[in-house]
mmCIF file of C-alpha atoms in Angstrom:
data_model
loop_
_atom_site.group_PDB
_atom_site.id
_atom_site.type_symbol
_atom_site.label_atom_id
_atom_site.label_comp_id
_atom_site.label_asym_id
_atom_site.label_seq_id
_atom_site.Cartn_x
_atom_site.Cartn_y
_atom_site.Cartn_z
ATOM 1 C CA UNK E 1 -15.198 -16.052 -0.446
ATOM 2 C CA UNK E 2 -11.644 -16.042 -1.646
ATOM 3 C CA UNK E 3 -9.674 -12.972 -1.025
ATOM 4 C CA UNK E 4 -8.883 -10.709 1.873
ATOM 5 C CA UNK E 5 -11.449 -9.197 4.121
ATOM 6 C CA UNK E 6 -11.477 -6.709 6.849
ATOM 7 C CA UNK E 7 -13.942 -6.063 9.683
ATOM 8 C CA UNK E 8 -15.577 -3.992 10.755
ATOM 9 C CA UNK E 9 -15.635 -1.549 7.781
ATOM 10 C CA UNK E 10 -16.563 1.464 9.839
ATOM 11 C CA UNK E 11 -15.948 2.046 13.513
ATOM 12 C CA UNK E 12 -16.377 5.043 15.808
ATOM 13 C CA UNK E 13 -14.944 4.682 19.204
ATOM 14 C CA UNK E 14 -14.030 6.908 22.066
ATOM 15 C CA UNK E 15 -10.530 7.981 23.229
ATOM 16 C CA UNK E 16 -9.081 5.477 25.650
ATOM 17 C CA UNK E 17 -11.049 2.396 24.370
ATOM 18 C CA UNK E 18 -9.487 -0.711 23.059
ATOM 19 C CA UNK E 19 -10.341 -1.489 19.485
ATOM 20 C CA UNK E 20 -9.410 -4.584 17.363
ATOM 21 C CA UNK E 21 -9.576 -4.554 13.594
ATOM 22 C CA UNK E 22 -9.691 -7.956 11.985
ATOM 23 C CA UNK E 23 -8.023 -9.116 8.832
ATOM 24 C CA UNK E 24 -8.612 -12.462 7.138
ATOM 25 C CA UNK E 25 -7.095 -13.860 3.947
ATOM 26 C CA UNK E 26 -7.966 -17.081 2.085
ATOM 27 C CA UNK E 27 -4.745 -17.476 -0.181
ATOM 28 C CA UNK E 28 -2.416 -18.694 2.545
ATOM 29 C CA UNK E 29 0.031 -16.059 1.795
ATOM 30 C CA UNK E 30 2.981 -15.936 4.142
ATOM 31 C CA UNK E 31 3.188 -12.238 4.554
ATOM 32 C CA UNK E 32 0.489 -9.909 6.102
ATOM 33 C CA UNK E 33 0.672 -6.250 6.597
ATOM 34 C CA UNK E 34 -1.202 -3.320 8.258
ATOM 35 C CA UNK E 35 -1.043 0.097 6.896
ATOM 36 C CA UNK E 36 -2.635 3.383 7.904
ATOM 37 C CA UNK E 37 -3.690 6.053 5.216
ATOM 38 C CA UNK E 38 -4.341 9.541 6.543
ATOM 39 C CA UNK E 39 -6.408 11.992 4.389
ATOM 40 C CA UNK E 40 -4.484 12.928 1.159
ATOM 41 C CA UNK E 41 -1.452 10.702 1.899
ATOM 42 C CA UNK E 42 0.208 7.614 1.166
ATOM 43 C CA UNK E 43 0.357 4.488 3.184
ATOM 44 C CA UNK E 44 2.506 4.037 6.191
ATOM 45 C CA UNK E 45 3.353 0.602 7.458
ATOM 46 C CA UNK E 46 2.352 -0.218 11.060
ATOM 47 C CA UNK E 47 3.271 -3.858 11.581
ATOM 48 C CA UNK E 48 3.867 -6.786 9.269
ATOM 49 C CA UNK E 49 4.310 -10.488 9.541
ATOM 50 C CA UNK E 50 6.294 -12.888 7.623
ATOM 51 C CA UNK E 51 4.537 -16.050 8.854
ATOM 52 C CA UNK E 52 2.554 -17.302 11.858
ATOM 53 C CA UNK E 53 4.080 -16.241 15.151
ATOM 54 C CA UNK E 54 6.562 -13.920 13.312
ATOM 55 C CA UNK E 55 5.707 -10.117 13.531
ATOM 56 C CA UNK E 56 7.747 -6.974 13.151
ATOM 57 C CA UNK E 57 7.338 -3.295 13.532
ATOM 58 C CA UNK E 58 6.898 -0.922 10.566
ATOM 59 C CA UNK E 59 7.284 2.910 10.496
ATOM 60 C CA UNK E 60 4.484 3.740 12.931
ATOM 61 C CA UNK E 61 3.950 0.975 15.585
ATOM 62 C CA UNK E 62 3.501 2.931 18.604
ATOM 63 C CA UNK E 63 -0.034 2.492 20.175
ATOM 64 C CA UNK E 64 -0.595 -0.778 18.213
ATOM 65 C CA UNK E 65 -0.375 -4.439 18.911
ATOM 66 C CA UNK E 66 -0.627 -7.402 16.552
ATOM 67 C CA UNK E 67 -0.692 -11.203 16.677
ATOM 68 C CA UNK E 68 -0.565 -13.810 14.103
ATOM 69 C CA UNK E 69 -1.401 -17.250 15.623
ATOM 70 C CA UNK E 70 -2.913 -18.574 12.314
ATOM 71 C CA UNK E 71 -1.536 -17.871 8.892
ATOM 72 C CA UNK E 72 -4.947 -16.598 7.645
ATOM 73 C CA UNK E 73 -5.585 -13.905 10.342
ATOM 74 C CA UNK E 74 -3.685 -10.960 11.423
ATOM 75 C CA UNK E 75 -5.722 -8.790 14.031
ATOM 76 C CA UNK E 76 -4.603 -5.237 14.873
ATOM 77 C CA UNK E 77 -5.342 -3.885 18.260
ATOM 78 C CA UNK E 78 -5.270 -0.292 19.393
ATOM 79 C CA UNK E 79 -4.712 -0.613 23.061
ATOM 80 C CA UNK E 80 -6.067 2.796 24.131
ATOM 81 C CA UNK E 81 -7.370 4.780 21.162
ATOM 82 C CA UNK E 82 -6.284 8.293 20.570
ATOM 83 C CA UNK E 83 -7.639 10.981 18.310
ATOM 84 C CA UNK E 84 -4.388 10.787 16.173
ATOM 85 C CA UNK E 85 -5.264 7.245 15.350
ATOM 86 C CA UNK E 86 -8.337 8.343 13.354
ATOM 87 C CA UNK E 87 -7.388 6.962 9.948
ATOM 88 C CA UNK E 88 -8.203 4.355 7.256
ATOM 89 C CA UNK E 89 -6.611 1.138 7.938
ATOM 90 C CA UNK E 90 -5.753 -1.310 5.225
ATOM 91 C CA UNK E 91 -4.627 -5.008 5.553
ATOM 92 C CA UNK E 92 -2.710 -6.680 2.778
ATOM 93 C CA UNK E 93 -1.113 -10.096 2.023
ATOM 94 C CA UNK E 94 1.579 -11.241 -0.346
ATOM 95 C CA UNK E 95 4.051 -13.865 -1.018
ATOM 96 C CA UNK E 96 7.564 -12.632 -0.280
ATOM 97 C CA UNK E 97 8.356 -9.508 -2.387
ATOM 98 C CA UNK E 98 5.541 -10.039 -4.940
ATOM 99 C CA UNK E 99 2.371 -7.859 -5.278
ATOM 100 C CA UNK E 100 0.394 -7.171 -2.273
ATOM 101 C CA UNK E 101 -3.310 -7.728 -2.270
ATOM 102 C CA UNK E 102 -5.383 -5.212 -0.269
ATOM 103 C CA UNK E 103 -8.544 -5.500 1.746
ATOM 104 C CA UNK E 104 -11.231 -2.862 1.420
ATOM 105 C CA UNK E 105 -10.133 -0.845 4.436
ATOM 106 C CA UNK E 106 -11.551 0.024 7.831
ATOM 107 C CA UNK E 107 -12.507 3.676 8.412
ATOM 108 C CA UNK E 108 -11.770 4.372 12.184
ATOM 109 C CA UNK E 109 -12.893 7.528 13.797
ATOM 110 C CA UNK E 110 -11.763 8.173 17.481
ATOM 111 C CA UNK E 111 -13.886 10.843 19.268
ATOM 112 C CA UNK X 1 10.838 9.727 5.441
ATOM 113 C CA UNK X 2 9.249 8.153 2.487
ATOM 114 C CA UNK X 3 11.277 5.901 0.469
ATOM 115 C CA UNK X 4 9.318 6.673 -2.719
ATOM 116 C CA UNK X 5 8.305 10.137 -3.823
ATOM 117 C CA UNK X 6 5.892 10.725 -6.673
ATOM 118 C CA UNK X 7 5.930 13.606 -8.970
ATOM 119 C CA UNK X 8 3.750 15.404 -9.795
ATOM 120 C CA UNK X 9 1.447 15.388 -6.814
ATOM 121 C CA UNK X 10 -1.529 15.938 -9.180
ATOM 122 C CA UNK X 11 -2.151 15.695 -12.807
ATOM 123 C CA UNK X 12 -5.093 16.689 -14.932
ATOM 124 C CA UNK X 13 -5.351 15.692 -18.614
ATOM 125 C CA UNK X 14 -7.937 15.127 -21.363
ATOM 126 C CA UNK X 15 -9.148 11.742 -22.446
ATOM 127 C CA UNK X 16 -6.905 10.273 -25.111
ATOM 128 C CA UNK X 17 -3.777 11.842 -23.868
ATOM 129 C CA UNK X 18 -0.902 10.155 -22.145
ATOM 130 C CA UNK X 19 -0.166 10.528 -18.392
ATOM 131 C CA UNK X 20 3.351 10.275 -17.109
ATOM 132 C CA UNK X 21 4.192 9.778 -13.321
ATOM 133 C CA UNK X 22 7.481 9.593 -11.762
ATOM 134 C CA UNK X 23 8.878 8.100 -8.706
ATOM 135 C CA UNK X 24 12.245 8.533 -6.842
ATOM 136 C CA UNK X 25 13.674 6.579 -3.992
ATOM 137 C CA UNK X 26 16.568 6.476 -1.833
ATOM 138 C CA UNK X 27 17.979 3.010 -1.058
ATOM 139 C CA UNK X 28 18.652 -0.198 -2.930
ATOM 140 C CA UNK X 29 15.629 -2.126 -3.787
ATOM 141 C CA UNK X 30 14.561 -5.615 -4.749
ATOM 142 C CA UNK X 31 11.699 -4.500 -7.050
ATOM 143 C CA UNK X 32 9.432 -1.474 -7.630
ATOM 144 C CA UNK X 33 5.661 -1.734 -7.836
ATOM 145 C CA UNK X 34 2.991 0.524 -8.969
ATOM 146 C CA UNK X 35 -0.555 0.620 -7.484
ATOM 147 C CA UNK X 36 -3.825 2.412 -8.277
ATOM 148 C CA UNK X 37 -6.455 3.449 -5.659
ATOM 149 C CA UNK X 38 -9.868 4.633 -6.623
ATOM 150 C CA UNK X 39 -11.485 6.905 -4.105
ATOM 151 C CA UNK X 40 -12.559 5.131 -0.942
ATOM 152 C CA UNK X 41 -11.202 1.758 -2.097
ATOM 153 C CA UNK X 42 -8.162 -0.430 -1.234
ATOM 154 C CA UNK X 43 -5.124 -0.358 -3.478
ATOM 155 C CA UNK X 44 -4.836 -2.491 -6.690
ATOM 156 C CA UNK X 45 -1.580 -3.802 -7.953
ATOM 157 C CA UNK X 46 -0.672 -2.648 -11.454
ATOM 158 C CA UNK X 47 2.750 -3.812 -12.301
ATOM 159 C CA UNK X 48 6.170 -4.940 -10.770
ATOM 160 C CA UNK X 49 9.476 -4.290 -12.212
ATOM 161 C CA UNK X 50 12.443 -6.024 -10.842
ATOM 162 C CA UNK X 51 15.817 -4.152 -10.003
ATOM 163 C CA UNK X 52 17.462 -5.867 -13.021
ATOM 164 C CA UNK X 53 14.823 -4.877 -15.386
ATOM 165 C CA UNK X 54 14.631 -1.516 -17.234
ATOM 166 C CA UNK X 55 11.191 -1.439 -18.790
ATOM 167 C CA UNK X 56 8.087 -3.330 -18.568
ATOM 168 C CA UNK X 57 4.673 -3.245 -20.461
ATOM 169 C CA UNK X 58 1.278 -4.300 -19.279
ATOM 170 C CA UNK X 59 -1.501 -3.312 -21.833
ATOM 171 C CA UNK X 60 -1.663 0.610 -21.685
ATOM 172 C CA UNK X 61 0.995 0.708 -19.022
ATOM 173 C CA UNK X 62 4.686 1.168 -19.449
ATOM 174 C CA UNK X 63 7.038 1.296 -16.536
ATOM 175 C CA UNK X 64 10.717 2.156 -16.657
ATOM 176 C CA UNK X 65 13.350 1.780 -13.909
ATOM 177 C CA UNK X 66 16.669 3.483 -13.686
ATOM 178 C CA UNK X 67 18.609 2.059 -10.672
ATOM 179 C CA UNK X 68 21.495 4.382 -11.260
ATOM 180 C CA UNK X 69 19.197 7.428 -10.792
ATOM 181 C CA UNK X 70 16.958 5.669 -8.323
ATOM 182 C CA UNK X 71 13.955 6.600 -10.284
ATOM 183 C CA UNK X 72 10.883 5.042 -12.128
ATOM 184 C CA UNK X 73 8.146 6.241 -14.357
ATOM 185 C CA UNK X 74 4.686 5.119 -15.111
ATOM 186 C CA UNK X 75 3.153 5.939 -18.425
ATOM 187 C CA UNK X 76 -0.448 5.439 -19.086
ATOM 188 C CA UNK X 77 -1.150 5.736 -22.785
ATOM 189 C CA UNK X 78 -4.609 6.771 -24.431
ATOM 190 C CA UNK X 79 -6.052 7.640 -21.076
ATOM 191 C CA UNK X 80 -9.603 7.117 -20.243
ATOM 192 C CA UNK X 81 -11.957 8.645 -17.606
ATOM 193 C CA UNK X 82 -11.881 5.344 -15.748
ATOM 194 C CA UNK X 83 -8.144 5.833 -15.293
ATOM 195 C CA UNK X 84 -8.980 8.737 -12.822
ATOM 196 C CA UNK X 85 -7.451 7.524 -9.410
ATOM 197 C CA UNK X 86 -4.360 7.914 -7.152
ATOM 198 C CA UNK X 87 -1.237 6.171 -8.277
ATOM 199 C CA UNK X 88 1.316 5.078 -5.910
ATOM 200 C CA UNK X 89 4.772 3.673 -6.368
ATOM 201 C CA UNK X 90 6.120 1.223 -3.718
ATOM 202 C CA UNK X 91 9.733 -0.036 -3.216
ATOM 203 C CA UNK X 92 10.463 -3.585 -2.113
ATOM 204 C CA UNK X 93 13.315 -4.059 0.300
ATOM 205 C CA UNK X 94 14.623 -6.805 2.377
ATOM 206 C CA UNK X 95 14.700 -6.576 6.001
ATOM 207 C CA UNK X 96 17.241 -7.998 8.528
ATOM 208 C CA UNK X 97 14.523 -9.717 10.517
ATOM 209 C CA UNK X 98 11.331 -10.402 8.778
ATOM 210 C CA UNK X 99 11.852 -10.976 5.097
ATOM 211 C CA UNK X 100 10.494 -8.087 3.036
ATOM 212 C CA UNK X 101 8.398 -4.944 3.061
ATOM 213 C CA UNK X 102 7.158 -2.295 0.768
ATOM 214 C CA UNK X 103 7.419 1.411 1.373
ATOM 215 C CA UNK X 104 4.846 3.655 -0.398
ATOM 216 C CA UNK X 105 5.255 7.071 -1.680
ATOM 217 C CA UNK X 106 2.517 9.829 -1.294
ATOM 218 C CA UNK X 107 1.015 9.229 -4.624
ATOM 219 C CA UNK X 108 0.024 11.128 -7.722
ATOM 220 C CA UNK X 109 -3.781 11.997 -8.128
ATOM 221 C CA UNK X 110 -4.567 11.647 -11.824
ATOM 222 C CA UNK X 111 -7.763 13.153 -13.202
ATOM 223 C CA UNK X 112 -8.788 12.277 -16.752
ATOM 224 C CA UNK X 113 -11.520 14.695 -18.217
ATOM 225 C CA UNK X 114 -13.872 13.380 -20.697
#
């Protein structure tokens, strides 16, 4: 299917566990982004990538790791999950400064 | 701190009325974009206005941009119950290292009552 997909859609994990959220896009967009959205708030940028093997920190990168070995995939890893990382995570892709296309989100709960 | 700040935080109107949301930002931008988010869903792009444009229309949407005041407004005309959603402005800026990024505001929650 064309578009941008995220998996899993829902995840419950324990404090201290490593968790990886997956993001896949089929448009061959150069840019990919990870955001978190906390209840009642806007989106905050975690990491972004301008191309394969090029990543950069956003506003709130601490505790997260990303990689981009292929243009279409942009996984986000929480190395040691904390309760403050409970949030909804959105992946997006775009071409340069154009519109961003968002995935459906992953709702992560850290207990 | 947020680059874009929307005003008001919440807006409740009757079907058929117009809804206006405002966005202010702090730094120079390449373009400004508006997104809609229905409850529990991802964001959907509505409209993009470049820094050298002053007004843009798309269907029932009208966006204005005043770069001297660093502000933008989104007008939804003849609102419908289906327009009920959160609306976010986002400013696009170039970065020194990795091209470009968007910075989102906190959003305006619009409720359109039937």
